Amino acid sequence: MPHDLPKAYDPTAIEDHWAEYWVRENLFAQPTPKPDDRNQGEPFTILLPPPNVTGRLHMGHMLNQTEMDILTRWRRMQGRRALWLPGTDHAGIATQMMVERQLAEEGTSRQQLGRAAFEARVWAWKRHYGGAILDQMKRLGASVDWSREYFTMDENLSVAVREAFVRLYEQGLIYRGAYIVNWCPRCQTAISDLEVVYDEHKGHLWEIRYPVHDDAGRETGEFLTVATTRPETMLGDVAVAVHPEDERYLHLHGKKLGLPLMGREIPIVLDDWVSRAFGTGAVKVTPAHDPNDFALGERHHLPSINVMDETAHINDKGGPYAGLDRYVARKKIVADLEEQGLLAGIKDHTHNVGHCDRCKTVVEPRFSTQWFIKIQPLAEKAIAAVKPDATGNKAIRFTPEMYEKTYLNWMENIHDWCISRQLWWGHRIPAWHCAICHKITVPRPNTQEDPKACAHCGSAEIKQETDVLDTWFSSGLLPVSVFGWPKILGAPGLDSETRESKIDRADFDTFYPTSLLVTGFDILFFWVARMIMLGCWFASDVPMPDGSQRELKDSVPFKEVYIHALVRDANREKMSKTKGNVIDPIEIVKQYGTDAVRFTLASMASPGTDIAFNIARTEGYRAFANKIWNAARFIFMNIERAAEIGIAVDRSALGAMPTMTEDAPLEARWILAELQSTAQLISEELQSYRFDEAANTIYRFFWGSFCDWFLEIVKLRLDFSENADKAESKAALSTLLQVFECALRLLSPFMPFITEEIWHAIYDGNPPTKSIALTHYPQPGYALEVWNQYALVEMQSLQSLTVEIRALRKEIGVEEKAVVPIEIRTDASSRKIVEQNRDIVERLARVSEIRFVDQIAAGLAKHSTAAFDVAAIYQRTIDVPAERERKKKEIAKQEQIVLNADRQLNNPGFLVKAPAHIVEGLKKQREEAQRLLDKLRGDLGSLPE
RNA sequence: GGGCGCUUAACUCAGCGGUAGAGUGCCACCUUCACACGGUGGAAGUCGCAGGUUCGAAUCCUGCAGCGCCCACCA
């Protein structure tokens, strides 16, 4: 076993190798089960939230992927059929923007290219650059099934998108109509409510005087003053509204106004919606450019005049302002009004301004024809899926639970979803417009062929809709579409062409619903909510494997949702390019190793709190990796030493919980108990998504128990010199290796690289499986033997004795290297423990000889626990004042404990109401403190002044 | 305007009804044959403030202060 390992662990040397190995060996592929195999073993299915093809990996991705990878590796090692499914999102706007920017650099544009050529260009871009983020993911060792990688514009997924659209249309849940939508003048497309982000903005409220007309249309000399934040929209005004009971304006009811600058005459209308308190109490009405005005216009049957084009420049309806950008127009309009004496005032006004989520351009509400989903029926199912049913069960459970409220609150107040986008990159809406009768033809469900003639008039002059669907429409379908919906339905309606490509239902039957969704709250509504709505809607039609009707609990896209927080910088600032505080995970990984960064994220991933990413923590976990590495070096070194005298270490017991018998040495029985309770804890912690606690548990075990105590004690047993006890050494080495190998398996989901490397080294290149990831996770729930339990108590006793002796040595100035004799005064049972483990104490506390005495010799500095008095025999007993100080401090502490205990124990209420074990515990504690106190007081008294 | 969360050691965070915890940092000593990315010991907190419930409160309730997030069509 050539284990010539370098002293310091260098992750770069091994990580690339294993990352590449895991992909090359296709280790985490989960093939479609054979038809009779689909119900064997509970699957663990998890969908990767598909990053944009344009994306680069950031800390949020890495957190998300670390959490998913820990859970997937853990479940896989538990024997679950684990499937983690990766893919990318075509990301309509983002990708189109990216390619358009490229075109601009080349001095051309998509318009010049034309639609078909542009689409081809985007595909070429995708083929060239699209895989970057997944390559980064591969480097991080994510244990996904690469053989199932999807792209949201793949043929199968496109079929699903079309089918979903067609079905919703047939069900009357998709409609097309002219409404006010959020319009991004830069992207030149409609966007949904969710894609608008509001920013507080210091603007102005312009007060404009509209001249009142008499019945003949002449100015009366009176003015009605309106207030607006967007004066340029006045070009499209069709009325001014006042509250019907507003006394200021009662005399104007029924009158008309002249629209300044445009010379049109517009009516004064009365509407309850108008707030008398805001502005002047008179609102200009521009139905084409404001959602409120639009609604008001509908109520009063007002026309609507769109004065802007799709780039937010004033169009030919804007009279003299035509051609101007909206803000240029605003300036000019204000100036012109002022010149005409129609500007009554300008007030500072802070209000929320909507920006395009993608490009931050100010959104312009715009009257246009779009496609919408009537969302109410879908929302109802989506609400039922999350609310507890009559028996208190939830089909979908959120962690942290509070997100259920957020989700339900949103879902209960949901608006129809605008799904059309005026882009060229995306799933084109499967609807055809007839040039003759102007009606819409949508293909039949279960067909893939495009319609050839208008379904209404039979005309062949039909053209497909040019709009594409919102990207989230296709990603919302992923949980069903990745498992073959709708082709799995194999419905009679399928035409001959698709019938051939009909795919097996085994994937859907086995893996749907998925087990878990891990994602950030930022896409709770965008994606999580849409998946629930669409998943519940479409999966409910798919019969269960046994042919029965699918219930809601089996229709949901996932059974659990774990929402994680945001990764911020060390100062809790949101990372952003503009602030320049973005930490590139790949850079950090290069510096500290993937395992250390993963462990940092895991150890800080406490549900519900943001992560302030602190590099100091990563440094600490790099040290942890180094610790693991050196423990391995130590073990391998001893294996070699053993081999030199012909002792071969037995590897046959590896891969399970270590085995041993009652006569095993104390440290062995103890570490086994610790190992088992660690496995138990980790299992509970991962079950409840406590990545932080699980990481701390394994850290504490490995460093605190295994390295600090077990390894140090085991050194006593490992003697491979000529006249050593070979049997004892061999047994010790065997246990050491077993415990270590088991610890590696515990660690593996958190730190896959270093554990893989060392695990392979243990087997000298001949491992029983291709990867540690394919071994079994140490099982919790293993019943401890009595002698394991007892070992815990004995070991604790020795540990506290050791710690006291070490502290004592420091205080009296014993050199680190010196070994000294000690005196111990204790009772018979504690004495027995020490006698039986004399060698342990001697080694760990650097003691040359242990003398049991009835009374510690006068003049020796001593330390006391409830069980022990211990003193070191050393001539340099010094610093009496410091010793007095220390004793006094200790006395004060113990006195406080006794005082606290007495206060409670003398309280009749406490004795009556507190549970027995609390009372007993307190009594015992008081007793020990009192005993210690007596000793300490005695010591203090005998110290010279 | 609604809703939610946070405030614990210098820093980053656990704990959420029974005597205050971790990691990092800090101080002192130690290059002992796995590891100085190490070892050993140590200092460090009136658990944001004020009330209340309880035998007992960082932990439950109420109010206040500060910080942050989400949702909402008020010109």
PDB file of C-alpha atoms in Angstrom, chain A residues 327-535:
ATOM      1  CA  TYR A 327     -38.807  61.638 -21.078  1.00  0.00           C
ATOM      2  CA  VAL A 328     -37.879  64.155 -23.739  1.00  0.00           C
ATOM      3  CA  ALA A 329     -41.562  64.599 -24.392  1.00  0.00           C
ATOM      4  CA  ARG A 330     -42.196  65.039 -20.686  1.00  0.00           C
ATOM      5  CA  LYS A 331     -39.684  67.873 -20.449  1.00  0.00           C
ATOM      6  CA  LYS A 332     -41.030  69.603 -23.514  1.00  0.00           C
ATOM      7  CA  ILE A 333     -44.630  69.204 -22.409  1.00  0.00           C
ATOM      8  CA  VAL A 334     -43.894  70.669 -18.996  1.00  0.00           C
ATOM      9  CA  ALA A 335     -42.047  73.565 -20.615  1.00  0.00           C
ATOM     10  CA  ASP A 336     -44.867  74.192 -23.071  1.00  0.00           C
ATOM     11  CA  LEU A 337     -47.453  74.083 -20.303  1.00  0.00           C
ATOM     12  CA  GLU A 338     -45.481  76.533 -18.285  1.00  0.00           C
ATOM     13  CA  GLU A 339     -45.168  78.816 -21.235  1.00  0.00           C
ATOM     14  CA  GLN A 340     -48.916  78.743 -21.692  1.00  0.00           C
ATOM     15  CA  GLY A 341     -49.479  79.403 -18.031  1.00  0.00           C
ATOM     16  CA  LEU A 342     -51.128  76.052 -17.525  1.00  0.00           C
ATOM     17  CA  LEU A 343     -48.643  74.668 -15.034  1.00  0.00           C
ATOM     18  CA  ALA A 344     -50.130  75.270 -11.611  1.00  0.00           C
ATOM     19  CA  GLY A 345     -47.287  73.812  -9.644  1.00  0.00           C
ATOM     20  CA  ILE A 346     -44.594  71.172  -9.234  1.00  0.00           C
ATOM     21  CA  LYS A 347     -44.392  69.251  -6.015  1.00  0.00           C
ATOM     22  CA  ASP A 348     -41.799  66.760  -4.863  1.00  0.00           C
ATOM     23  CA  HIS A 349     -43.316  63.353  -4.752  1.00  0.00           C
ATOM     24  CA  THR A 350     -41.840  60.026  -3.786  1.00  0.00           C
ATOM     25  CA  HIS A 351     -43.506  57.050  -5.354  1.00  0.00           C
ATOM     26  CA  ASN A 352     -42.834  53.517  -6.511  1.00  0.00           C
ATOM     27  CA  VAL A 353     -41.693  53.129 -10.060  1.00  0.00           C
ATOM     28  CA  GLY A 354     -41.813  49.755 -11.782  1.00  0.00           C
ATOM     29  CA  HIS A 355     -38.704  48.479 -13.512  1.00  0.00           C
ATOM     30  CA  CYS A 356     -38.124  45.539 -15.781  1.00  0.00           C
ATOM     31  CA  ASP A 357     -36.697  42.737 -13.663  1.00  0.00           C
ATOM     32  CA  ARG A 358     -34.361  41.795 -16.478  1.00  0.00           C
ATOM     33  CA  CYS A 359     -32.956  45.094 -17.778  1.00  0.00           C
ATOM     34  CA  LYS A 360     -34.081  47.633 -15.132  1.00  0.00           C
ATOM     35  CA  THR A 361     -35.745  49.887 -17.702  1.00  0.00           C
ATOM     36  CA  VAL A 362     -38.756  51.772 -16.355  1.00  0.00           C
ATOM     37  CA  VAL A 363     -41.829  49.803 -17.280  1.00  0.00           C
ATOM     38  CA  GLU A 364     -44.514  51.563 -19.290  1.00  0.00           C
ATOM     39  CA  PRO A 365     -48.050  50.310 -18.715  1.00  0.00           C
ATOM     40  CA  ARG A 366     -49.316  49.720 -22.205  1.00  0.00           C
ATOM     41  CA  PHE A 367     -52.591  48.841 -23.834  1.00  0.00           C
ATOM     42  CA  SER A 368     -52.001  45.832 -26.029  1.00  0.00           C
ATOM     43  CA  THR A 369     -53.333  42.495 -27.116  1.00  0.00           C
ATOM     44  CA  GLN A 370     -51.910  39.593 -25.135  1.00  0.00           C
ATOM     45  CA  TRP A 371     -52.609  36.007 -24.131  1.00  0.00           C
ATOM     46  CA  PHE A 372     -53.631  35.229 -20.570  1.00  0.00           C
ATOM     47  CA  ILE A 373     -54.301  32.225 -18.394  1.00  0.00           C
ATOM     48  CA  LYS A 374     -57.451  32.347 -16.340  1.00  0.00           C
ATOM     49  CA  ILE A 375     -55.672  31.336 -13.216  1.00  0.00           C
ATOM     50  CA  GLN A 376     -58.431  30.879 -10.645  1.00  0.00           C
ATOM     51  CA  PRO A 377     -59.220  27.190 -11.298  1.00  0.00           C
ATOM     52  CA  LEU A 378     -55.537  26.267 -11.225  1.00  0.00           C
ATOM     53  CA  ALA A 379     -54.951  28.316  -8.108  1.00  0.00           C
ATOM     54  CA  GLU A 380     -57.735  26.497  -6.282  1.00  0.00           C
ATOM     55  CA  LYS A 381     -55.989  23.170  -6.710  1.00  0.00           C
ATOM     56  CA  ALA A 382     -52.671  24.725  -5.828  1.00  0.00           C
ATOM     57  CA  ILE A 383     -54.150  26.058  -2.602  1.00  0.00           C
ATOM     58  CA  ALA A 384     -55.661  22.705  -1.705  1.00  0.00           C
ATOM     59  CA  ALA A 385     -52.275  21.064  -2.249  1.00  0.00           C
ATOM     60  CA  VAL A 386     -50.663  23.142   0.458  1.00  0.00           C
ATOM     61  CA  LYS A 387     -53.483  23.636   2.961  1.00  0.00           C
ATOM     62  CA  PRO A 388     -53.987  20.830   5.456  1.00  0.00           C
ATOM     63  CA  ASP A 389     -56.877  18.542   4.543  1.00  0.00           C
ATOM     64  CA  ALA A 390     -59.585  17.311   6.918  1.00  0.00           C
ATOM     65  CA  THR A 391     -57.155  14.919   8.555  1.00  0.00           C
ATOM     66  CA  GLY A 392     -54.462  17.565   8.875  1.00  0.00           C
ATOM     67  CA  ASN A 393     -52.268  16.191   6.099  1.00  0.00           C
ATOM     68  CA  LYS A 394     -50.627  18.395   3.539  1.00  0.00           C
ATOM     69  CA  ALA A 395     -49.852  17.163   0.047  1.00  0.00           C
ATOM     70  CA  ILE A 396     -46.949  19.602  -0.069  1.00  0.00           C
ATOM     71  CA  ARG A 397     -44.984  20.567   3.009  1.00  0.00           C
ATOM     72  CA  PHE A 398     -42.821  23.687   3.172  1.00  0.00           C
ATOM     73  CA  THR A 399     -39.661  24.101   5.204  1.00  0.00           C
ATOM     74  CA  PRO A 400     -39.412  26.646   6.789  1.00  0.00           C
ATOM     75  CA  GLU A 401     -43.110  26.421   7.408  1.00  0.00           C
ATOM     76  CA  MET A 402     -43.675  30.187   7.269  1.00  0.00           C
ATOM     77  CA  TYR A 403     -43.378  30.121   3.480  1.00  0.00           C
ATOM     78  CA  GLU A 404     -46.706  28.314   3.385  1.00  0.00           C
ATOM     79  CA  LYS A 405     -48.333  31.533   4.523  1.00  0.00           C
ATOM     80  CA  THR A 406     -46.495  33.608   1.954  1.00  0.00           C
ATOM     81  CA  TYR A 407     -47.426  31.144  -0.739  1.00  0.00           C
ATOM     82  CA  LEU A 408     -51.089  30.901   0.238  1.00  0.00           C
ATOM     83  CA  ASN A 409     -51.429  34.631   0.606  1.00  0.00           C
ATOM     84  CA  TRP A 410     -50.146  35.125  -2.909  1.00  0.00           C
ATOM     85  CA  MET A 411     -52.155  32.292  -4.368  1.00  0.00           C
ATOM     86  CA  GLU A 412     -55.367  33.573  -2.799  1.00  0.00           C
ATOM     87  CA  ASN A 413     -54.881  37.009  -4.351  1.00  0.00           C
ATOM     88  CA  ILE A 414     -53.574  35.875  -7.684  1.00  0.00           C
ATOM     89  CA  HIS A 415     -54.196  37.709 -10.966  1.00  0.00           C
ATOM     90  CA  ASP A 416     -54.487  36.228 -14.397  1.00  0.00           C
ATOM     91  CA  TRP A 417     -51.135  35.381 -15.858  1.00  0.00           C
ATOM     92  CA  CYS A 418     -49.990  37.182 -18.986  1.00  0.00           C
ATOM     93  CA  ILE A 419     -48.156  34.421 -20.852  1.00  0.00           C
ATOM     94  CA  SER A 420     -47.366  36.035 -24.199  1.00  0.00           C
ATOM     95  CA  ARG A 421     -44.051  37.678 -24.912  1.00  0.00           C
ATOM     96  CA  GLN A 422     -43.135  39.638 -27.999  1.00  0.00           C
ATOM     97  CA  LEU A 423     -39.854  37.804 -28.387  1.00  0.00           C
ATOM     98  CA  TRP A 424     -38.401  35.521 -31.001  1.00  0.00           C
ATOM     99  CA  TRP A 425     -36.676  33.130 -28.678  1.00  0.00           C
ATOM    100  CA  GLY A 426     -38.989  30.735 -26.929  1.00  0.00           C
ATOM    101  CA  HIS A 427     -41.924  28.400 -27.457  1.00  0.00           C
ATOM    102  CA  ARG A 428     -44.064  29.968 -30.134  1.00  0.00           C
ATOM    103  CA  ILE A 429     -47.711  30.087 -29.169  1.00  0.00           C
ATOM    104  CA  PRO A 430     -49.543  27.276 -30.973  1.00  0.00           C
ATOM    105  CA  ALA A 431     -52.386  29.369 -32.315  1.00  0.00           C
ATOM    106  CA  TRP A 432     -53.108  30.337 -35.911  1.00  0.00           C
ATOM    107  CA  HIS A 433     -54.822  33.492 -37.072  1.00  0.00           C
ATOM    108  CA  CYS A 434     -57.080  33.395 -40.092  1.00  0.00           C
ATOM    109  CA  ALA A 435     -56.623  36.177 -42.623  1.00  0.00           C
ATOM    110  CA  ILE A 436     -60.144  35.697 -43.890  1.00  0.00           C
ATOM    111  CA  CYS A 437     -62.422  35.323 -40.851  1.00  0.00           C
ATOM    112  CA  HIS A 438     -59.874  36.607 -38.291  1.00  0.00           C
ATOM    113  CA  LYS A 439     -60.701  33.783 -35.934  1.00  0.00           C
ATOM    114  CA  ILE A 440     -58.166  31.697 -34.059  1.00  0.00           C
ATOM    115  CA  THR A 441     -57.380  28.075 -34.728  1.00  0.00           C
ATOM    116  CA  VAL A 442     -55.669  26.033 -32.063  1.00  0.00           C
ATOM    117  CA  PRO A 443     -54.730  22.436 -32.875  1.00  0.00           C
ATOM    118  CA  ARG A 444     -56.550  19.534 -31.233  1.00  0.00           C
ATOM    119  CA  PRO A 445     -55.056  17.979 -28.108  1.00  0.00           C
ATOM    120  CA  ASN A 446     -52.775  15.016 -28.750  1.00  0.00           C
ATOM    121  CA  THR A 447     -51.766  16.161 -32.191  1.00  0.00           C
ATOM    122  CA  GLN A 448     -48.375  17.346 -33.205  1.00  0.00           C
ATOM    123  CA  GLU A 449     -49.223  18.510 -36.685  1.00  0.00           C
ATOM    124  CA  ASP A 450     -49.776  22.146 -37.396  1.00  0.00           C
ATOM    125  CA  PRO A 451     -53.252  22.985 -38.671  1.00  0.00           C
ATOM    126  CA  LYS A 452     -53.451  23.492 -42.424  1.00  0.00           C
ATOM    127  CA  ALA A 453     -56.723  25.372 -42.585  1.00  0.00           C
ATOM    128  CA  CYS A 454     -58.836  27.654 -40.459  1.00  0.00           C
ATOM    129  CA  ALA A 455     -61.081  25.611 -38.193  1.00  0.00           C
ATOM    130  CA  HIS A 456     -63.829  28.193 -38.614  1.00  0.00           C
ATOM    131  CA  CYS A 457     -63.962  29.119 -42.286  1.00  0.00           C
ATOM    132  CA  GLY A 458     -61.720  26.488 -43.802  1.00  0.00           C
ATOM    133  CA  SER A 459     -59.414  29.043 -45.351  1.00  0.00           C
ATOM    134  CA  ALA A 460     -55.836  28.012 -45.886  1.00  0.00           C
ATOM    135  CA  GLU A 461     -54.685  31.539 -45.233  1.00  0.00           C
ATOM    136  CA  ILE A 462     -53.689  31.032 -41.670  1.00  0.00           C
ATOM    137  CA  LYS A 463     -50.556  32.203 -39.952  1.00  0.00           C
ATOM    138  CA  GLN A 464     -49.085  31.150 -36.638  1.00  0.00           C
ATOM    139  CA  GLU A 465     -49.095  33.638 -33.787  1.00  0.00           C
ATOM    140  CA  THR A 466     -45.757  35.422 -33.605  1.00  0.00           C
ATOM    141  CA  ASP A 467     -45.636  35.755 -29.802  1.00  0.00           C
ATOM    142  CA  VAL A 468     -43.804  33.207 -27.693  1.00  0.00           C
ATOM    143  CA  LEU A 469     -44.686  31.941 -24.249  1.00  0.00           C
ATOM    144  CA  ASP A 470     -43.329  33.209 -20.961  1.00  0.00           C
ATOM    145  CA  THR A 471     -40.274  31.143 -20.072  1.00  0.00           C
ATOM    146  CA  TRP A 472     -41.862  30.144 -16.782  1.00  0.00           C
ATOM    147  CA  PHE A 473     -44.654  28.414 -18.662  1.00  0.00           C
ATOM    148  CA  SER A 474     -42.247  25.724 -19.851  1.00  0.00           C
ATOM    149  CA  SER A 475     -40.261  25.518 -16.633  1.00  0.00           C
ATOM    150  CA  GLY A 476     -43.521  25.306 -14.713  1.00  0.00           C
ATOM    151  CA  LEU A 477     -44.257  22.105 -16.614  1.00  0.00           C
ATOM    152  CA  LEU A 478     -40.894  20.468 -15.922  1.00  0.00           C
ATOM    153  CA  PRO A 479     -41.958  18.033 -13.204  1.00  0.00           C
ATOM    154  CA  VAL A 480     -44.376  16.393 -15.617  1.00  0.00           C
ATOM    155  CA  SER A 481     -42.567  16.993 -18.887  1.00  0.00           C
ATOM    156  CA  VAL A 482     -39.198  15.546 -17.839  1.00  0.00           C
ATOM    157  CA  PHE A 483     -40.914  12.242 -17.168  1.00  0.00           C
ATOM    158  CA  GLY A 484     -42.507  12.079 -20.569  1.00  0.00           C
ATOM    159  CA  TRP A 485     -45.836  13.830 -20.215  1.00  0.00           C
ATOM    160  CA  PRO A 486     -47.868  14.007 -22.411  1.00  0.00           C
ATOM    161  CA  LYS A 487     -46.448  11.236 -24.567  1.00  0.00           C
ATOM    162  CA  ILE A 488     -46.828   8.742 -21.733  1.00  0.00           C
ATOM    163  CA  LEU A 489     -50.571   9.087 -21.985  1.00  0.00           C
ATOM    164  CA  GLY A 490     -50.455   7.054 -25.159  1.00  0.00           C
ATOM    165  CA  ALA A 491     -53.936   8.297 -25.772  1.00  0.00           C
ATOM    166  CA  PRO A 492     -55.948   7.097 -28.752  1.00  0.00           C
ATOM    167  CA  GLY A 493     -55.748  10.597 -30.154  1.00  0.00           C
ATOM    168  CA  LEU A 494     -52.057  10.268 -30.782  1.00  0.00           C
ATOM    169  CA  ASP A 495     -51.304  10.221 -34.448  1.00  0.00           C
ATOM    170  CA  SER A 496     -49.280   7.523 -36.066  1.00  0.00           C
ATOM    171  CA  GLU A 497     -46.150   9.582 -36.098  1.00  0.00           C
ATOM    172  CA  THR A 498     -46.034  10.235 -32.376  1.00  0.00           C
ATOM    173  CA  ARG A 499     -47.434   6.859 -31.431  1.00  0.00           C
ATOM    174  CA  GLU A 500     -44.128   5.408 -32.488  1.00  0.00           C
ATOM    175  CA  SER A 501     -42.218   7.734 -30.286  1.00  0.00           C
ATOM    176  CA  LYS A 502     -44.551   7.102 -27.374  1.00  0.00           C
ATOM    177  CA  ILE A 503     -42.360   6.550 -24.389  1.00  0.00           C
ATOM    178  CA  ASP A 504     -42.523   4.218 -21.461  1.00  0.00           C
ATOM    179  CA  ARG A 505     -44.492   5.301 -18.422  1.00  0.00           C
ATOM    180  CA  ALA A 506     -42.047   3.730 -16.027  1.00  0.00           C
ATOM    181  CA  ASP A 507     -40.230   6.985 -15.356  1.00  0.00           C
ATOM    182  CA  PHE A 508     -43.408   8.847 -14.549  1.00  0.00           C
ATOM    183  CA  ASP A 509     -44.815   5.986 -12.497  1.00  0.00           C
ATOM    184  CA  THR A 510     -41.622   5.661 -10.520  1.00  0.00           C
ATOM    185  CA  PHE A 511     -40.408   9.201 -10.060  1.00  0.00           C
ATOM    186  CA  TYR A 512     -43.531  11.369 -10.010  1.00  0.00           C
ATOM    187  CA  PRO A 513     -44.296  13.115  -7.717  1.00  0.00           C
ATOM    188  CA  THR A 514     -40.726  14.108  -7.031  1.00  0.00           C
ATOM    189  CA  SER A 515     -39.618  13.920  -3.414  1.00  0.00           C
ATOM    190  CA  LEU A 516     -38.308  17.358  -2.838  1.00  0.00           C
ATOM    191  CA  LEU A 517     -37.701  20.768  -4.313  1.00  0.00           C
ATOM    192  CA  VAL A 518     -34.780  22.813  -2.999  1.00  0.00           C
ATOM    193  CA  THR A 519     -34.795  26.417  -4.071  1.00  0.00           C
ATOM    194  CA  GLY A 520     -34.563  30.055  -3.056  1.00  0.00           C
ATOM    195  CA  PHE A 521     -37.528  32.190  -2.050  1.00  0.00           C
ATOM    196  CA  ASP A 522     -36.849  34.556  -4.937  1.00  0.00           C
ATOM    197  CA  ILE A 523     -38.517  32.157  -7.338  1.00  0.00           C
ATOM    198  CA  LEU A 524     -41.278  31.018  -5.008  1.00  0.00           C
ATOM    199  CA  PHE A 525     -43.961  32.638  -7.175  1.00  0.00           C
ATOM    200  CA  PHE A 526     -42.187  32.563 -10.520  1.00  0.00           C
ATOM    201  CA  TRP A 527     -41.489  28.895 -10.482  1.00  0.00           C
ATOM    202  CA  VAL A 528     -42.559  26.968  -7.376  1.00  0.00           C
ATOM    203  CA  ALA A 529     -46.127  28.265  -7.499  1.00  0.00           C
ATOM    204  CA  ARG A 530     -46.396  27.718 -11.251  1.00  0.00           C
ATOM    205  CA  MET A 531     -45.135  24.142 -10.970  1.00  0.00           C
ATOM    206  CA  ILE A 532     -47.705  23.422  -8.296  1.00  0.00           C
ATOM    207  CA  MET A 533     -50.515  24.899 -10.378  1.00  0.00           C
ATOM    208  CA  LEU A 534     -49.534  23.234 -13.636  1.00  0.00           C
ATOM    209  CA  GLY A 535     -48.401  19.993 -12.028  1.00  0.00           C
TER     210      GLY A 535
END
